[in-house]
Amino acid sequence: MVNLEISLAGVALKNPIIPASGTFGYGREYAEAYDLDVLGSFSWKGTTAAPRLGNPQPRIAETPCGMLNAVGLQNPGMDAVIETEVPHIAEIFHGPVIANVGGFSLAEYAENCRKLDAVEQVAILEVNISCPNVHAGGKNFGCDPKSAAEVTRAVKAVTNKPVFMKLTPNVTDITEIARACEEAGADGLCLINTLLGMRIDLRTRRPLLANRTGGLSGPAVFPVALRMVWDVYEAVKIPIIGCGGVSSAEDAAEMMLAGAAAVEVGAANLKDPYACKTIIERLPAVCAQLGVDTISELTGGAHHG
Amino acid sequence: MVNLEISLAGVALKNPIIPASGTFGYGREYAEAYDLDVLGSFSWKGTTAAPRLGNPQPRIAETPCGMLNAVGLQNPGMDAVIETEVPHIAEIFHGPVIANVGGFSLAEYAENCRKLDAVEQVAILEVNISCPNVHAGGKNFGCDPKSAAEVTRAVKAVTNKPVFMKLTPNVTDITEIARACEEAGADGLCLINTLLGMRIDLRTRRPLLANRTGGLSGPAVFPVALRMVWDVYEAVKIPIIGCGGVSSAEDAAEMMLAGAAAVEVGAANLKDPYACKTIIERLPAVCAQLGVDTISELTGGAHHG
Amino acid sequence: MKKSFFTLEHARQLTEDTYEVVLSGDTSAITAPGQFVNIELPGKFLRRPISICNWTQDALMLLVKVVGDGTRELVRCVPGTEVDVLSGLGNGFDPALAGRHPILAGGGIGIAPLYGLARRMLEAGLPFTVALGFRTGKDAFYLEEFAALGCRLLIATEDGSLGTRGFVTDCIRNVPECDYVLACGPLPMLRAVHGLPQLTGGQFSFEARMGCGFGACMGCTVPTVNGYKRVCKDGPILFREEIVW
Amino acid sequence: MKKSFFTLEHARQLTEDTYEVVLSGDTSAITAPGQFVNIELPGKFLRRPISICNWTQDALMLLVKVVGDGTRELVRCVPGTEVDVLSGLGNGFDPALAGRHPILAGGGIGIAPLYGLARRMLEAGLPFTVALGFRTGKDAFYLEEFAALGCRLLIATEDGSLGTRGFVTDCIRNVPECDYVLACGPLPMLRAVHGLPQLTGGQFSFEARMGCGFGACMGCTVPTVNGYKRVCKDGPILFREEIVW
Ligand SMILES: Cc1cc2nc3c(=O)[nH]c(=O)nc-3n(C[C@H](O)[C@H](O)[C@H](O)COP(=O)(O)OP(=O)(O)OC[C@H]3O[C@@H](n4cnc5c(N)ncnc54)[C@H](O)[C@@H]3O)c2cc1C
Ligand SMILES: Cc1cc2nc3c(=O)[nH]c(=O)nc-3n(C[C@H](O)[C@H](O)[C@H](O)COP(=O)(O)OP(=O)(O)OC[C@H]3O[C@@H](n4cnc5c(N)ncnc54)[C@H](O)[C@@H]3O)c2cc1C
Ligand SMILES: Cc1cc2nc3c(=O)[nH]c(=O)nc-3n(C[C@H](O)[C@H](O)[C@H](O)COP(=O)(O)O)c2cc1C
Ligand SMILES: Cc1cc2nc3c(=O)[nH]c(=O)nc-3n(C[C@H](O)[C@H](O)[C@H](O)COP(=O)(O)O)c2cc1C
Ligand code: FES
Ligand code: FES
């Protein structure tokens, strides 16, 4: 028997597989397909203080081995989520939930996290300082170590829950941002969010996405994500949730060997709603092949060679 | 009849398709497959002052819709190239050649470019400040606007040939680097070089590449390259050679609509040695579909909508 | 929603770019005409959404217009090819709300879901007229299949080479007693139909670029009078009153 | 080098993980045993290099060991599948330089190119011995094919379940008059064979991860006594004297 349990900044998960924010809504649609209790956790859709309608259509484009999205953080707003979604989640998932939190100012991030501090099911706050699809006038908080640290501190000040900062890959040196978050008190990191990309429609000669650019995700980005997880693992001591292009149990194992304590699966869920379930079912066999009986041993395994 | 001719900083090319540096050697192997004179130009393998053996094996890994390489600028050195390869190129290709120039210091870049100034076949210098696979102690010149400008100035001072700076995508803001090169006198830009990535071998639990990381290229990176070409087109006035993931005539047209005056094709040549020839043959049909009879009209076409 | 493998039985060419594709497999997740399936194709990351034209207990019929690589590959599949399909997606038409003189209005490939809808309405004993629009007579397809239903069938082509010269809207105008529409087709057609003053209500089938097709990604949402709706889950059928252009 | 389509004729299972794959097509670019082909597989970006086991004017025979997705897909292809192949890559063995008592030494899947080599040497009237090594008797394949050539055939298995207990090197040692080797197999085997003091020369076939397979990318270069060489173009066969471990 392979032991799939892991611990993420003190939060015990029955296995390391977590559907990534924005690809799993608040769990409703997948609960129609399978019993969510097989999951280690899930990260809900990035939620902001006010409800957001998101960007105009089209928001989705296909790319080789991947996709672009420019959803633009469409969500019903934090109060509605706490009132309506949280009680519903209680019915469909009984493990610890990761709350992905969006924001446009330090104050908004702090206020969102403060509200979540009292929500029992939410075990981890995942603070998204990396969404490429919202225009807050200027760069992302995640593109600059100082801003990233400021958000971290603002959030840590208002919550007792572990805070994971979600980083963008669209930077020259992700380890610099990672270290800034660690020093500011982050309990963990999640990386990567999407790579900025675009497509042009040859017929109309216009950008395919109404928002012009979108976030690239899916298998295409896996080698980039893996490299960043490796680099950040060497740079910080706090746990990392590895994310980006994972679509099989083998990919998840590779991500853990690079340094991830847990693994988020995003775009793969959209192509195959059963992706996470299938990965979890295959994990014991992959661990056996790799000769480990406790999956957490994989974390960082490729660094000590 | 569609007119495929383009002009690149005053250099006339019979068509916009250029095999990318490092995927075409010095033309020898492809000349065995087809008549290179169908090409607009070709960019030879990144050449440094001293001969370089490159990195240890393995240097190549596969990724979803792409590949990683960590060749590490293996090349016979500038003098040997000028003595041996240039005369041979004269036999197999009669158009203007793009000389891709590597370097580890301002002095080396300048010296390499000075030597090439007298080489008649070389019409354009493509200065690679973006190779992710060489360790010059610290960051790439291409990761910092000041260093990028310094290299540009050093090179411009010693040559009368048009200088194109080849940029790395592994930066927070590529337009900043692009503008710095333009202000320092660059005649054009080439982007993108490869994205930094890695893979781990599950069996050995070690990085697959001996160099650990490698450069990601191929269709997977196309949306990232396209976005950067678009952004840089808005930021500068000098011509752009678009590069990254192009593998069809449609991709080339999309790259031109984003702002590229010419298009380099890299990894696609490795998968299909006839890739560039095939793309060139298909270009007239694609132009006809798009309703243009002069291909250069496509450049930046998606910006004016 | 059900994820299962279907076997391609045949792909039959109907016009220059349009094919009938028949797949066999478990259709138990399909509950209403106007729903769609989302099909995985080798080498494509995203699935391709295609309306259900008709279905039986163990077969699925689609009409596919080749517009790009994915649709081209689908119609080129040889019989026996296994295809991964998410079936029973979307809300579907509700014929029970279709009033007394409904017209089924389709344009181009948009006629696909109307065929299954017409068959279900016949079975339910509901009255209706069918109006189909094509660019030219050469682009028309499925006329015999619709004719064989025995319902009233009107046809319009833009060049007049078949039926009325003009658009589907012209057909509808020619049936003044018709007050309700069940429509599917290109956006300009939907919009024109939506604007017809004679209509008191209608159901309109929309398209959108989709990430998932089952409501999870918010990739396909459009504004409606009742807030944003997901074309894939809350649609693809929207009611006339709620549509925002 | 030639790029052309081959048609898969059959894939026959030989052991748990090893298959014989026969392709028909234009083999005119193949000039020597020990060359390889580079095969495109759907959904894989890089081609897969596979040694030419044997060839006729219009057919190509490969021995393929399934080690990952690409090789798995190749052996699963149904007869009639069209495969995009770059053929006639690499230098190949040169039997003319093989001395008076050459031995063809293969380990595991590395025996593949030796079969074609043996046939060419027979045709040329050159004398030789064949020594094949496998892990166990269960892993052995192509014994009958080699035996049918009528040449002297030695076999070693690590567990002694077939032939000599031990390695190919043990077979070679048992043939003291042998002074030259034509070898293909895993790296440790090549290295052990290379070190045998009885040998005065040899040709060794190497593997490397390849970007192109035709000499353009410098992905596969290895150091030799004569400078860096491309396994794909200057190899895969290297001479004993030039090899650097
Ligand atoms: C609910 C719904 C029902 C549909 N029913 C049918 C049908 O019955 N018959 C039919 O032929 N077509 C139908 N379509 C359109 C069909 O989905 C597209 O033509 C198809 O996805 C194009 O794929 P491609 O690879 O050939 O083209 P490409 O242009 O290469 O596709 C690239 C990407 O864009 C998406 N895309 C392109 N065009 C459309 C479009 N019009 N709508 C949504 N996504 C698009 C593709 O799904 C893919 O992700 C329907 C679309 C929707 C949303
Ligand atoms: C000159 C040469 C001749 C060969 N001849 C044969 C043969 O006759 N029969 C046979 O079964 N195998 C042969 N191989 C090995 C064969 O190429 C690999 O087993 C195969 O590429 C693995 O592909 P995969 O998708 O199954 O495995 P994966 O591990 O999924 O492949 C991933 C990537 O690694 C590369 N790769 C993996 N293993 C090797 C390897 N050992 N050598 C080179 N690249 C590798 C693949 O080409 C691909 O790019 C030869 C290799 C070379 C270089
Ligand atoms: C449609 C879509 C919506 C997303 N929305 C969010 C979001 O709201 N918040 C967030 O932090 N990340 C969001 N992401 C990013 C993913 O959580 C993940 O970081 C990224 O897609 C890379 O993983 P993948 O390659 O497995 O998809 C979204 C991704 C997709 C595809
Ligand atoms: C094997 C290989 C070697 C390369 N060597 C060089 C080089 O020497 N100099 C350089 O500027 N770029 C080099 N590149 C980068 C390519 O020129 C190109 O910028 C990149 O691969 C993106 O294009 P692609 O996706 O079409 O391959 C190399 C790429 C590959 C795949
Ligand atoms: S396509 Fe994902 S919600 Fe509709
Ligand atoms: S694989 Fe490209 S040079 Fe050998």
mmCIF file of C-alpha atoms in Angstrom, chain A residues 51-283:
data_model
loop_
_atom_site.group_PDB
_atom_site.id
_atom_site.type_symbol
_atom_site.label_atom_id
_atom_site.label_comp_id
_atom_site.label_asym_id
_atom_site.label_seq_id
_atom_site.Cartn_x
_atom_site.Cartn_y
_atom_site.Cartn_z
ATOM 1 C CA PRO A 51 -18.724 40.410 -8.257
ATOM 2 C CA ARG A 52 -16.970 40.499 -11.644
ATOM 3 C CA LEU A 53 -18.439 39.825 -15.052
ATOM 4 C CA GLY A 54 -15.050 39.141 -16.606
ATOM 5 C CA ASN A 55 -13.905 39.961 -20.118
ATOM 6 C CA PRO A 56 -15.938 40.083 -23.323
ATOM 7 C CA GLN A 57 -16.179 37.129 -25.721
ATOM 8 C CA PRO A 58 -14.217 35.319 -27.045
ATOM 9 C CA ARG A 59 -12.279 34.357 -23.951
ATOM 10 C CA ILE A 60 -10.803 31.051 -25.089
ATOM 11 C CA ALA A 61 -8.399 30.108 -27.863
ATOM 12 C CA GLU A 62 -6.654 26.897 -28.687
ATOM 13 C CA THR A 63 -2.867 26.605 -29.003
ATOM 14 C CA PRO A 64 -0.525 23.686 -29.712
ATOM 15 C CA CYS A 65 -0.799 21.385 -26.660
ATOM 16 C CA GLY A 66 -2.512 24.101 -24.699
ATOM 17 C CA MET A 67 -5.034 26.878 -24.515
ATOM 18 C CA LEU A 68 -5.341 30.580 -23.844
ATOM 19 C CA ASN A 69 -7.941 31.940 -21.494
ATOM 20 C CA ALA A 70 -8.918 35.502 -20.836
ATOM 21 C CA VAL A 71 -11.808 34.894 -18.481
ATOM 22 C CA GLY A 72 -10.793 37.896 -16.412
ATOM 23 C CA LEU A 73 -11.700 36.611 -12.963
ATOM 24 C CA GLN A 74 -15.433 36.295 -13.506
ATOM 25 C CA ASN A 75 -16.809 35.479 -10.057
ATOM 26 C CA PRO A 76 -19.834 36.289 -7.901
ATOM 27 C CA GLY A 77 -17.820 38.213 -5.296
ATOM 28 C CA MET A 78 -16.573 37.125 -1.893
ATOM 29 C CA ASP A 79 -19.787 37.672 0.063
ATOM 30 C CA ALA A 80 -21.869 35.666 -2.369
ATOM 31 C CA VAL A 81 -19.270 32.896 -2.359
ATOM 32 C CA ILE A 82 -19.288 32.706 1.418
ATOM 33 C CA GLU A 83 -23.064 32.814 1.562
ATOM 34 C CA THR A 84 -23.954 30.539 -1.331
ATOM 35 C CA GLU A 85 -20.987 28.489 -2.469
ATOM 36 C CA VAL A 86 -19.400 27.627 0.859
ATOM 37 C CA PRO A 87 -22.520 25.898 2.231
ATOM 38 C CA HIS A 88 -22.890 24.038 -1.050
ATOM 39 C CA ILE A 89 -19.249 22.963 -0.962
ATOM 40 C CA ALA A 90 -19.951 21.512 2.489
ATOM 41 C CA GLU A 91 -22.367 19.128 0.791
ATOM 42 C CA ILE A 92 -20.084 17.974 -1.999
ATOM 43 C CA PHE A 93 -16.584 18.001 -0.506
ATOM 44 C CA HIS A 94 -15.529 17.159 3.023
ATOM 45 C CA GLY A 95 -11.799 17.818 2.864
ATOM 46 C CA PRO A 96 -9.863 21.045 3.309
ATOM 47 C CA VAL A 97 -10.606 23.678 0.664
ATOM 48 C CA ILE A 98 -8.095 26.103 -0.849
ATOM 49 C CA ALA A 99 -9.584 29.557 -1.317
ATOM 50 C CA ASN A 100 -8.055 31.369 -4.268
ATOM 51 C CA VAL A 101 -8.250 35.092 -3.596
ATOM 52 C CA GLY A 102 -7.995 37.837 -6.197
ATOM 53 C CA GLY A 103 -7.616 41.523 -5.581
ATOM 54 C CA PHE A 104 -6.795 44.909 -7.031
ATOM 55 C CA SER A 105 -5.343 46.605 -3.967
ATOM 56 C CA LEU A 106 -3.652 45.685 -0.721
ATOM 57 C CA ALA A 107 -6.814 46.615 1.109
ATOM 58 C CA GLU A 108 -8.951 44.360 -1.055
ATOM 59 C CA TYR A 109 -6.655 41.372 -0.626
ATOM 60 C CA ALA A 110 -6.640 41.904 3.140
ATOM 61 C CA GLU A 111 -10.395 42.353 3.354
ATOM 62 C CA ASN A 112 -11.044 39.200 1.299
ATOM 63 C CA CYS A 113 -8.712 37.151 3.444
ATOM 64 C CA ARG A 114 -10.113 38.538 6.657
ATOM 65 C CA LYS A 115 -13.585 37.406 5.614
ATOM 66 C CA LEU A 116 -12.288 33.918 4.895
ATOM 67 C CA ASP A 117 -10.521 33.571 8.198
ATOM 68 C CA ALA A 118 -13.791 32.539 9.805
ATOM 69 C CA VAL A 119 -14.761 30.040 7.110
ATOM 70 C CA GLU A 120 -13.993 26.672 8.602
ATOM 71 C CA GLN A 121 -13.773 24.585 5.427
ATOM 72 C CA VAL A 122 -11.156 26.899 3.975
ATOM 73 C CA ALA A 123 -7.839 25.489 5.142
ATOM 74 C CA ILE A 124 -5.453 27.456 2.963
ATOM 75 C CA LEU A 125 -5.582 30.876 1.342
ATOM 76 C CA GLU A 126 -4.056 30.966 -2.110
ATOM 77 C CA VAL A 127 -3.424 34.590 -2.940
ATOM 78 C CA ASN A 128 -3.384 35.179 -6.660
ATOM 79 C CA ILE A 129 -0.950 37.999 -7.412
ATOM 80 C CA SER A 130 -0.483 36.741 -10.927
ATOM 81 C CA CYS A 131 -3.641 36.855 -13.009
ATOM 82 C CA PRO A 132 -2.624 38.061 -16.463
ATOM 83 C CA ASN A 133 -6.173 38.840 -17.531
ATOM 84 C CA VAL A 134 -7.148 41.750 -15.374
ATOM 85 C CA HIS A 135 -6.058 45.271 -15.950
ATOM 86 C CA ALA A 136 -5.471 46.969 -12.655
ATOM 87 C CA GLY A 137 -3.652 49.846 -14.273
ATOM 88 C CA GLY A 138 -0.049 48.765 -14.424
ATOM 89 C CA LYS A 139 1.789 45.586 -13.710
ATOM 90 C CA ASN A 140 0.759 42.695 -11.618
ATOM 91 C CA PHE A 141 1.654 42.622 -7.936
ATOM 92 C CA GLY A 142 3.435 39.372 -8.756
ATOM 93 C CA CYS A 143 5.911 41.018 -11.151
ATOM 94 C CA ASP A 144 7.749 42.926 -8.470
ATOM 95 C CA PRO A 145 9.268 41.527 -5.258
ATOM 96 C CA LYS A 146 8.312 44.565 -3.195
ATOM 97 C CA SER A 147 4.658 44.499 -4.185
ATOM 98 C CA ALA A 148 4.531 40.751 -3.726
ATOM 99 C CA ALA A 149 5.917 41.115 -0.215
ATOM 100 C CA GLU A 150 3.446 43.868 0.583
ATOM 101 C CA VAL A 151 0.470 41.750 -0.394
ATOM 102 C CA THR A 152 1.877 38.875 1.645
ATOM 103 C CA ARG A 153 2.246 41.030 4.730
ATOM 104 C CA ALA A 154 -1.174 42.608 4.312
ATOM 105 C CA VAL A 155 -2.791 39.200 4.143
ATOM 106 C CA LYS A 156 -0.780 37.569 6.893
ATOM 107 C CA ALA A 157 -1.813 40.373 9.225
ATOM 108 C CA VAL A 158 -5.489 39.460 9.011
ATOM 109 C CA THR A 159 -5.590 35.686 8.974
ATOM 110 C CA ASN A 160 -4.490 32.710 11.014
ATOM 111 C CA LYS A 161 -4.779 30.364 8.088
ATOM 112 C CA PRO A 162 -1.720 29.342 6.080
ATOM 113 C CA VAL A 163 -1.140 31.737 3.190
ATOM 114 C CA PHE A 164 0.176 30.486 -0.155
ATOM 115 C CA MET A 165 1.169 33.157 -2.651
ATOM 116 C CA LYS A 166 0.432 32.241 -6.268
ATOM 117 C CA LEU A 167 3.223 33.430 -8.533
ATOM 118 C CA THR A 168 3.354 34.425 -12.170
ATOM 119 C CA PRO A 169 5.915 32.915 -14.564
ATOM 120 C CA ASN A 170 6.063 36.149 -16.578
ATOM 121 C CA VAL A 171 9.106 37.467 -14.741
ATOM 122 C CA THR A 172 12.849 37.548 -15.262
ATOM 123 C CA ASP A 173 13.613 35.866 -11.952
ATOM 124 C CA ILE A 174 10.842 34.044 -10.117
ATOM 125 C CA THR A 175 13.136 33.114 -7.214
ATOM 126 C CA GLU A 176 13.441 36.773 -6.302
ATOM 127 C CA ILE A 177 9.654 37.071 -5.964
ATOM 128 C CA ALA A 178 9.495 33.766 -4.116
ATOM 129 C CA ARG A 179 12.081 34.856 -1.576
ATOM 130 C CA ALA A 180 10.344 38.179 -1.058
ATOM 131 C CA CYS A 181 7.095 36.351 -0.252
ATOM 132 C CA GLU A 182 8.876 33.951 2.100
ATOM 133 C CA GLU A 183 10.552 36.777 3.944
ATOM 134 C CA ALA A 184 7.224 38.571 4.244
ATOM 135 C CA GLY A 185 5.822 35.552 6.028
ATOM 136 C CA ALA A 186 4.173 33.411 3.340
ATOM 137 C CA ASP A 187 3.541 29.846 4.513
ATOM 138 C CA GLY A 188 3.876 28.440 1.031
ATOM 139 C CA LEU A 189 3.898 29.211 -2.681
ATOM 140 C CA CYS A 190 1.874 28.069 -5.640
ATOM 141 C CA LEU A 191 3.401 28.242 -9.106
ATOM 142 C CA ILE A 192 2.891 28.814 -11.909
ATOM 143 C CA ASN A 193 -0.039 30.830 -13.082
ATOM 144 C CA THR A 194 -0.413 31.164 -16.862
ATOM 145 C CA LEU A 195 2.140 32.479 -19.370
ATOM 146 C CA LEU A 196 1.025 35.532 -21.276
ATOM 147 C CA GLY A 197 0.221 34.648 -24.888
ATOM 148 C CA MET A 198 -1.993 35.528 -27.820
ATOM 149 C CA ARG A 199 -3.386 34.273 -31.132
ATOM 150 C CA ILE A 200 -4.554 36.131 -34.197
ATOM 151 C CA ASP A 201 -7.524 35.079 -36.314
ATOM 152 C CA LEU A 202 -6.236 34.957 -39.893
ATOM 153 C CA ARG A 203 -9.680 35.546 -41.345
ATOM 154 C CA THR A 204 -10.532 38.685 -39.402
ATOM 155 C CA ARG A 205 -6.875 39.712 -38.975
ATOM 156 C CA ARG A 206 -7.677 40.612 -35.398
ATOM 157 C CA PRO A 207 -6.552 39.088 -32.088
ATOM 158 C CA LEU A 208 -8.650 36.024 -31.436
ATOM 159 C CA LEU A 209 -9.350 36.970 -27.827
ATOM 160 C CA ALA A 210 -11.409 40.078 -27.183
ATOM 161 C CA ASN A 211 -8.936 40.855 -24.409
ATOM 162 C CA ARG A 212 -6.137 40.506 -27.026
ATOM 163 C CA THR A 213 -3.848 38.502 -24.726
ATOM 164 C CA GLY A 214 -4.667 35.542 -22.560
ATOM 165 C CA GLY A 215 -3.021 33.107 -20.213
ATOM 166 C CA LEU A 216 -1.359 30.072 -21.727
ATOM 167 C CA SER A 217 -1.782 26.799 -19.866
ATOM 168 C CA GLY A 218 -1.834 23.086 -20.537
ATOM 169 C CA PRO A 219 0.933 20.581 -21.378
ATOM 170 C CA ALA A 220 2.811 23.171 -23.480
ATOM 171 C CA VAL A 221 3.893 25.019 -20.325
ATOM 172 C CA PHE A 222 4.899 21.942 -18.286
ATOM 173 C CA PRO A 223 8.686 22.258 -18.849
ATOM 174 C CA VAL A 224 8.588 25.942 -17.895
ATOM 175 C CA ALA A 225 6.593 25.246 -14.729
ATOM 176 C CA LEU A 226 8.890 22.386 -13.785
ATOM 177 C CA ARG A 227 11.971 24.564 -14.149
ATOM 178 C CA MET A 228 10.466 27.301 -11.997
ATOM 179 C CA VAL A 229 9.402 24.858 -9.279
ATOM 180 C CA TRP A 230 12.958 23.500 -9.245
ATOM 181 C CA ASP A 231 14.501 26.949 -8.980
ATOM 182 C CA VAL A 232 12.100 28.122 -6.276
ATOM 183 C CA TYR A 233 12.618 24.884 -4.322
ATOM 184 C CA GLU A 234 16.310 25.740 -4.158
ATOM 185 C CA ALA A 235 15.553 29.321 -3.145
ATOM 186 C CA VAL A 236 13.037 28.926 -0.308
ATOM 187 C CA LYS A 237 12.207 26.606 2.589
ATOM 188 C CA ILE A 238 8.399 26.909 2.513
ATOM 189 C CA PRO A 239 6.323 24.268 0.683
ATOM 190 C CA ILE A 240 5.481 24.649 -2.991
ATOM 191 C CA ILE A 241 2.323 23.666 -4.822
ATOM 192 C CA GLY A 242 3.521 22.828 -8.325
ATOM 193 C CA CYS A 243 1.167 23.769 -11.141
ATOM 194 C CA GLY A 244 1.325 24.071 -14.901
ATOM 195 C CA GLY A 245 0.662 21.529 -17.610
ATOM 196 C CA VAL A 246 0.198 18.509 -15.374
ATOM 197 C CA SER A 247 -2.067 15.989 -17.040
ATOM 198 C CA SER A 248 -0.957 12.565 -15.850
ATOM 199 C CA ALA A 249 0.203 10.849 -12.689
ATOM 200 C CA GLU A 250 3.687 10.725 -14.217
ATOM 201 C CA ASP A 251 3.637 14.509 -14.687
ATOM 202 C CA ALA A 252 2.570 14.904 -11.059
ATOM 203 C CA ALA A 253 5.465 12.716 -9.913
ATOM 204 C CA GLU A 254 7.886 14.714 -12.066
ATOM 205 C CA MET A 255 6.574 17.929 -10.523
ATOM 206 C CA MET A 256 7.097 16.516 -7.035
ATOM 207 C CA LEU A 257 10.621 15.372 -7.863
ATOM 208 C CA ALA A 258 11.311 18.958 -8.936
ATOM 209 C CA GLY A 259 10.256 20.149 -5.502
ATOM 210 C CA ALA A 260 6.476 20.331 -5.263
ATOM 211 C CA ALA A 261 4.840 19.179 -2.041
ATOM 212 C CA ALA A 262 1.460 19.067 -3.800
ATOM 213 C CA VAL A 263 0.346 19.404 -7.400
ATOM 214 C CA GLU A 264 -2.416 21.442 -8.982
ATOM 215 C CA VAL A 265 -4.054 20.328 -12.192
ATOM 216 C CA GLY A 266 -5.703 23.016 -14.302
ATOM 217 C CA ALA A 267 -6.445 22.876 -18.019
ATOM 218 C CA ALA A 268 -6.400 19.067 -18.000
ATOM 219 C CA ASN A 269 -9.736 19.143 -16.123
ATOM 220 C CA LEU A 270 -11.336 21.096 -18.935
ATOM 221 C CA LYS A 271 -10.356 18.548 -21.554
ATOM 222 C CA ASP A 272 -11.238 15.613 -19.341
ATOM 223 C CA PRO A 273 -13.514 16.302 -16.372
ATOM 224 C CA TYR A 274 -12.236 13.096 -14.771
ATOM 225 C CA ALA A 275 -8.553 14.084 -15.075
ATOM 226 C CA CYS A 276 -7.872 14.525 -11.339
ATOM 227 C CA LYS A 277 -9.721 11.359 -10.395
ATOM 228 C CA THR A 278 -7.778 9.383 -12.983
ATOM 229 C CA ILE A 279 -4.462 10.827 -11.853
ATOM 230 C CA ILE A 280 -5.199 9.963 -8.223
ATOM 231 C CA GLU A 281 -6.122 6.402 -9.154
ATOM 232 C CA ARG A 282 -2.857 5.996 -11.077
ATOM 233 C CA LEU A 283 -0.614 7.494 -8.373
#
